[in-house]
Tab-separated table of C-alpha atoms and ligand atoms in Angstrom:
chain	number	residue	atom	x	y	z
A	438	MET	CA	41.903	-6.708	-28.024
A	439	GLN	CA	43.572	-3.317	-27.741
A	440	TYR	CA	40.091	-1.775	-27.388
A	441	ILE	CA	39.065	-3.834	-24.399
A	442	ILE	CA	40.950	-1.933	-21.706
A	443	PRO	CA	39.876	1.548	-22.907
A	444	LEU	CA	36.310	0.241	-23.215
A	445	LEU	CA	36.449	-1.114	-19.676
A	446	VAL	CA	37.782	2.215	-18.437
A	447	ILE	CA	34.992	4.116	-20.214
A	448	ALA	CA	32.322	1.698	-18.924
A	449	GLY	CA	33.733	1.973	-15.413
A	450	THR	CA	33.758	5.766	-15.566
A	451	ILE	CA	30.156	5.901	-16.834
A	452	TYR	CA	29.070	3.508	-14.078
A	453	PHE	CA	30.876	5.584	-11.454
A	454	VAL	CA	29.411	8.877	-12.717
A	455	ILE	CA	25.855	7.446	-12.795
A	456	LYS	CA	26.310	6.053	-9.295
A	457	LEU	CA	27.670	9.353	-8.019
A	458	ARG	CA	24.815	11.319	-9.568
A	459	LYS	CA	22.147	9.030	-8.204
A	460	LYS	CA	23.482	8.569	-4.743
A	461	PRO	CA	22.801	11.304	-2.198
A	462	LEU	CA	25.990	12.426	-0.502
A	463	ALA	CA	24.650	12.058	3.027
A	464	GLU	CA	21.572	11.112	5.015
A	465	THR	CA	18.772	13.656	4.974
A	466	PRO	CA	18.512	15.496	8.325
A	467	ALA	CA	15.691	14.179	10.540
A	468	GLU	CA	14.132	17.623	11.048
A	469	TRP	CA	13.392	17.890	7.308
A	470	ASP	CA	10.507	15.452	7.695
A	471	GLU	CA	8.777	17.562	10.279
A	472	ILE	CA	9.231	20.780	8.284
A	473	LEU	CA	8.055	19.175	5.035
A	474	GLU	CA	5.062	17.375	6.561
A	475	LYS	CA	3.928	20.505	8.334
A	476	ASN	CA	4.381	23.035	5.546
A	477	VAL	CA	4.781	21.572	2.061
A	478	ARG	CA	1.495	20.410	0.547
A	479	PHE	CA	3.160	18.907	-2.517
A	480	TYR	CA	5.226	16.699	-0.190
A	481	GLN	CA	2.200	15.740	1.917
A	482	ARG	CA	0.530	14.331	-1.201
A	483	LEU	CA	3.432	11.985	-2.060
A	484	ASN	CA	3.536	8.301	-1.121
A	485	PRO	CA	6.296	7.067	1.259
A	486	ASN	CA	8.548	5.914	-1.571
A	487	GLN	CA	8.183	9.238	-3.379
A	488	LYS	CA	8.926	11.111	-0.138
A	489	VAL	CA	12.301	9.371	0.123
A	490	ILE	CA	13.092	10.275	-3.491
A	491	PHE	CA	11.971	13.865	-2.905
A	492	LYS	CA	14.328	14.279	0.066
A	493	ASP	CA	17.234	12.688	-1.840
A	494	GLU	CA	16.676	15.159	-4.685
A	495	MET	CA	16.589	18.039	-2.191
A	496	LEU	CA	19.876	16.881	-0.742
A	497	ASN	CA	21.453	16.681	-4.187
A	498	PHE	CA	20.277	20.226	-4.853
A	499	ILE	CA	21.693	21.516	-1.568
A	500	ASN	CA	25.012	19.807	-2.275
A	501	GLU	CA	25.234	21.496	-5.662
A	502	VAL	CA	23.772	24.960	-5.059
A	503	TYR	CA	25.079	27.407	-2.490
A	504	ILE	CA	22.377	29.033	-0.330
A	505	GLU	CA	23.270	32.231	1.491
A	506	GLY	CA	21.348	34.473	3.893
A	507	ILE	CA	22.155	38.200	3.837
A	508	GLY	CA	21.374	40.245	6.929
A	509	PHE	CA	20.132	37.287	8.954
A	510	ASP	CA	21.276	33.844	10.100
A	511	LEU	CA	20.085	31.150	7.722
A	512	GLU	CA	18.066	28.391	9.403
A	513	GLU	CA	17.397	24.830	8.327
A	514	ILE	CA	13.781	25.715	7.447
A	515	ASP	CA	15.082	28.286	4.904
A	516	ARG	CA	17.248	25.654	3.202
A	517	VAL	CA	14.376	23.159	3.212
A	518	PHE	CA	11.968	25.665	1.633
A	519	VAL	CA	14.465	26.628	-1.089
A	520	ALA	CA	15.328	23.020	-1.946
A	521	ALA	CA	11.662	21.937	-1.875
A	522	SER	CA	10.782	24.809	-4.240
A	523	ALA	CA	13.533	23.674	-6.584
A	524	ILE	CA	12.436	20.044	-6.623
A	525	ILE	CA	8.641	20.484	-6.826
A	526	PRO	CA	8.571	21.605	-10.509
A	527	VAL	CA	11.049	18.932	-11.661
A	528	PHE	CA	10.084	16.059	-9.372
A	529	HIS	CA	8.657	13.935	-12.186
A	530	PHE	CA	11.596	14.503	-14.550
A	531	ARG	CA	14.073	11.651	-14.767
A	532	ASN	CA	17.536	12.347	-13.301
A	533	TRP	CA	17.017	16.080	-13.445
A	534	ARG	CA	19.740	18.602	-12.578
A	535	TYR	CA	19.431	22.398	-12.881
A	536	THR	CA	22.293	23.562	-15.071
A	537	ASN	CA	21.556	27.275	-14.816
A	538	ILE	CA	21.815	27.965	-11.108
A	539	THR	CA	24.782	27.891	-8.734
A	540	GLY	CA	23.552	29.991	-5.826
A	541	VAL	CA	20.480	31.298	-4.017
A	542	ILE	CA	20.790	34.574	-2.113
A	543	ILE	CA	18.112	35.277	0.481
A	544	TYR	CA	17.311	38.730	1.865
A	545	PRO	CA	15.163	39.128	4.992
A	546	ASP	CA	12.318	40.844	3.108
A	547	ASN	CA	11.574	42.466	-0.265
A	548	PHE	CA	14.390	44.293	-2.046
A	549	ASN	CA	14.773	46.829	-4.861
A	550	GLN	CA	16.288	46.635	-8.379
A	551	LYS	CA	19.739	47.437	-6.970
A	552	LEU	CA	19.329	44.679	-4.369
A	553	GLY	CA	18.930	47.183	-1.558
A	554	TYR	CA	17.087	45.510	1.272
A	555	GLU	CA	17.639	47.696	4.353
A	556	MET	CA	14.592	49.366	5.890
A	557	ASN	CA	15.673	52.818	4.723
A	558	VAL	CA	16.099	52.036	0.997
A	559	GLU	CA	13.321	52.927	-1.432
A	560	ASP	CA	11.282	50.873	-3.903
A	561	ARG	CA	11.651	47.567	-2.133
A	562	TRP	CA	8.905	45.708	-4.005
A	563	ILE	CA	10.740	42.658	-5.447
A	564	SER	CA	10.168	39.357	-3.648
A	565	GLY	CA	12.143	37.109	-5.982
A	566	MET	CA	14.183	37.216	-9.176
A	567	VAL	CA	16.397	35.172	-11.426
A	568	GLY	CA	19.631	37.109	-11.731
A	569	ASN	CA	21.437	38.163	-14.879
A	570	GLY	CA	24.700	39.927	-15.750
A	571	LYS	CA	26.807	39.923	-12.602
A	572	TYR	CA	24.178	37.730	-10.986
A	573	GLU	CA	23.830	35.208	-13.830
A	574	ASN	CA	23.051	31.725	-12.437
A	575	GLN	CA	21.939	33.257	-9.126
A	576	MET	CA	18.456	33.434	-7.700
A	577	ILE	CA	17.525	36.133	-5.233
A	578	LEU	CA	14.631	35.647	-2.839
A	579	SER	CA	12.910	37.453	0.007
A	580	ARG	CA	12.841	35.228	3.070
A	581	LYS	CA	9.438	36.568	4.028
A	582	ALA	CA	8.017	35.627	0.613
A	583	LEU	CA	9.778	32.248	0.699
A	584	HIS	CA	8.039	31.393	3.972
A	585	HIS	CA	4.717	32.924	2.967
A	586	GLY	CA	4.660	30.671	-0.118
A	587	PHE	CA	4.458	27.596	2.081
A	588	LYS	CA	2.594	28.911	5.108
A	589	ASN	CA	-0.376	30.363	3.259
A	590	LYS	CA	-2.248	27.318	1.958
A	591	THR	CA	-5.012	28.977	-0.049
A	592	ASP	CA	-3.562	31.796	-2.138
A	593	LYS	CA	-2.156	29.804	-5.154
A	594	HIS	CA	1.021	31.833	-4.746
A	595	ASN	CA	4.588	30.664	-4.112
A	596	THR	CA	7.436	33.039	-4.967
A	597	ALA	CA	10.270	30.501	-4.886
A	598	ILE	CA	8.468	27.955	-7.093
A	599	HIS	CA	7.719	30.867	-9.446
A	600	GLU	CA	11.436	31.666	-9.770
A	601	PHE	CA	12.468	28.047	-10.345
A	602	VAL	CA	9.876	27.776	-13.135
A	603	HIS	CA	11.507	30.866	-14.718
A	604	LEU	CA	14.772	28.871	-14.720
A	605	LEU	CA	13.051	26.008	-16.569
A	606	ASP	CA	11.599	28.457	-19.089
A	607	LYS	CA	15.090	29.893	-19.625
A	608	LEU	CA	16.571	26.495	-20.494
A	609	ASP	CA	15.526	26.463	-24.170
A	610	GLY	CA	17.608	29.602	-24.687
A	611	GLU	CA	14.780	32.079	-24.398
A	612	MET	CA	12.633	33.135	-21.471
A	613	ASP	CA	9.307	33.518	-23.293
A	614	GLY	CA	6.683	31.648	-21.266
A	615	ILE	CA	6.785	28.794	-23.785
A	616	PRO	CA	8.326	25.657	-22.278
A	617	SER	CA	8.997	24.092	-25.695
A	618	ASN	CA	11.595	21.661	-24.278
A	619	PHE	CA	8.970	20.176	-22.019
A	620	ILE	CA	5.698	20.195	-23.969
A	621	GLY	CA	7.181	19.411	-27.390
A	622	GLN	CA	7.000	21.508	-30.573
A	623	GLU	CA	3.533	20.272	-31.590
A	624	TYR	CA	1.995	21.798	-28.473
A	625	VAL	CA	3.665	25.205	-28.732
A	626	LEU	CA	0.855	26.773	-30.788
A	627	PRO	CA	-1.997	25.322	-28.664
A	628	TRP	CA	-0.122	26.556	-25.573
A	629	VAL	CA	0.310	30.069	-26.986
A	630	ASN	CA	-3.391	30.219	-27.939
A	631	LEU	CA	-4.516	28.997	-24.544
A	632	MET	CA	-2.145	31.409	-22.832
A	633	HIS	CA	-3.411	34.450	-24.747
A	634	LYS	CA	-7.061	33.501	-24.191
A	635	GLU	CA	-6.539	33.278	-20.425
A	636	MET	CA	-4.355	36.406	-20.283
A	637	GLU	CA	-7.220	38.357	-21.869
A	638	LYS	CA	-9.554	37.075	-19.175
A	639	ILE	CA	-7.081	38.005	-16.438
A	640	ASN	CA	-6.731	41.510	-17.803
A	641	ALA	CA	-10.524	41.861	-18.088
A	642	ASN	CA	-10.798	40.816	-14.436
A	643	LYS	CA	-12.626	37.626	-15.399
A	644	SER	CA	-10.151	35.044	-14.128
A	645	ASP	CA	-9.142	33.743	-10.720
A	646	VAL	CA	-5.513	33.531	-11.930
A	647	ARG	CA	-3.376	36.108	-10.097
A	648	SER	CA	-3.355	39.418	-12.011
A	649	TYR	CA	0.463	39.417	-12.368
A	650	GLY	CA	-0.035	36.530	-14.839
A	651	GLY	CA	-1.647	38.982	-17.236
A	652	THR	CA	1.427	41.209	-17.482
A	653	SER	CA	3.426	39.040	-19.925
A	654	GLN	CA	3.729	35.528	-21.381
A	655	ILE	CA	6.748	34.941	-19.152
A	656	GLU	CA	4.838	35.767	-15.991
A	657	PHE	CA	1.733	33.930	-17.157
A	658	PHE	CA	3.633	30.647	-17.350
A	659	THR	CA	5.150	31.019	-13.886
A	660	VAL	CA	1.956	32.281	-12.224
A	661	VAL	CA	-0.200	29.415	-13.551
A	662	SER	CA	2.574	26.973	-12.593
A	663	GLU	CA	2.370	28.234	-9.002
A	664	TYR	CA	-1.406	27.634	-9.172
A	665	PHE	CA	-0.763	24.118	-10.576
A	666	PHE	CA	1.568	23.134	-7.740
A	667	GLU	CA	-0.234	24.906	-4.904
A	668	ARG	CA	-3.888	24.149	-5.750
A	669	PRO	CA	-3.921	21.361	-8.380
A	670	LYS	CA	-7.484	20.197	-7.756
A	671	LEU	CA	-8.886	23.704	-7.975
A	672	LEU	CA	-6.978	24.384	-11.208
A	673	LYS	CA	-8.229	21.099	-12.698
A	674	ARG	CA	-11.820	21.998	-11.870
A	675	LYS	CA	-11.688	25.644	-12.950
A	676	HIS	CA	-9.255	25.438	-15.874
A	677	PRO	CA	-9.215	21.861	-17.249
A	678	GLU	CA	-7.391	22.775	-20.483
A	679	LEU	CA	-4.695	24.704	-18.677
A	680	TYR	CA	-4.333	21.900	-16.161
A	681	LYS	CA	-3.930	19.330	-18.946
A	682	MET	CA	-1.214	21.367	-20.616
A	683	LEU	CA	0.710	21.925	-17.365
A	684	GLU	CA	0.347	18.275	-16.466
A	685	MET	CA	1.954	17.412	-19.797
A	686	CYS	CA	4.763	19.827	-19.030
A	687	PHE	CA	5.508	18.842	-15.429
A	688	ASN	CA	4.261	15.233	-15.262
A	689	PRO	CA	5.593	13.622	-18.418
A	690	LYS	CA	4.426	10.074	-19.164
A	691	ILE	CA	7.708	8.457	-18.158
A	692	ASP	CA	7.543	8.870	-14.416
A	693	LYS	CA	10.628	7.869	-12.423
A	694	THR	CA	8.632	7.503	-9.210
A	695	VAL	CA	6.163	4.833	-10.393
B	1370	ZN	ZN1	8.360	36.288	-12.500
């Protein structure tokens, strides 16, 4: 008998927490639809029910992660592109929350290693990065690259999705291009073999995967993930094995949207 009240309290708390986590904190703004339909191919391919879920997940992300524009006034389209990039890689995961990001900082254009972004600073070649040290749990993006990722429909390239996939790779404790949490231990070796085979082709100029994917395992995983989300049909046709492996990683069998 003395356990009943504590048990009720625990059950009530669990129920409340689940409800809170599942329920978006507000209605999604009407202009999101127009922006998503016009620019985000992943969203265009979803059915109406999935589109509602996608927007709810975006809203949850925006409520949990601070997005800041430096040197320009942030617009709704910037927020929509950041949140869409966050949700695309994890859309088929059940009740997913990023635990390793609290803020996204956006500069107008590319920036350098010291986060200099003004026109007069040198070596501004970085378009996106996952921060560390002082910037741990922060993502830094170029606004130009963020927009380019969605507006160019044919280049298999999307900087913001790339950076969010780095965050997923980081989750198993090591950023190594091996998403062992997602594909399962038994597929680690096949993944590594497949990765090295394709990296060799990239570096011999015999692959249509962007050359940056040949620079390291870490970048290979993110570059082919961009390809997977931007041009899935093309990837399936040109690289069926790679497609199958990425499908296993990002579209696990238990699909919350079915
Ligand atoms: Zn990268």
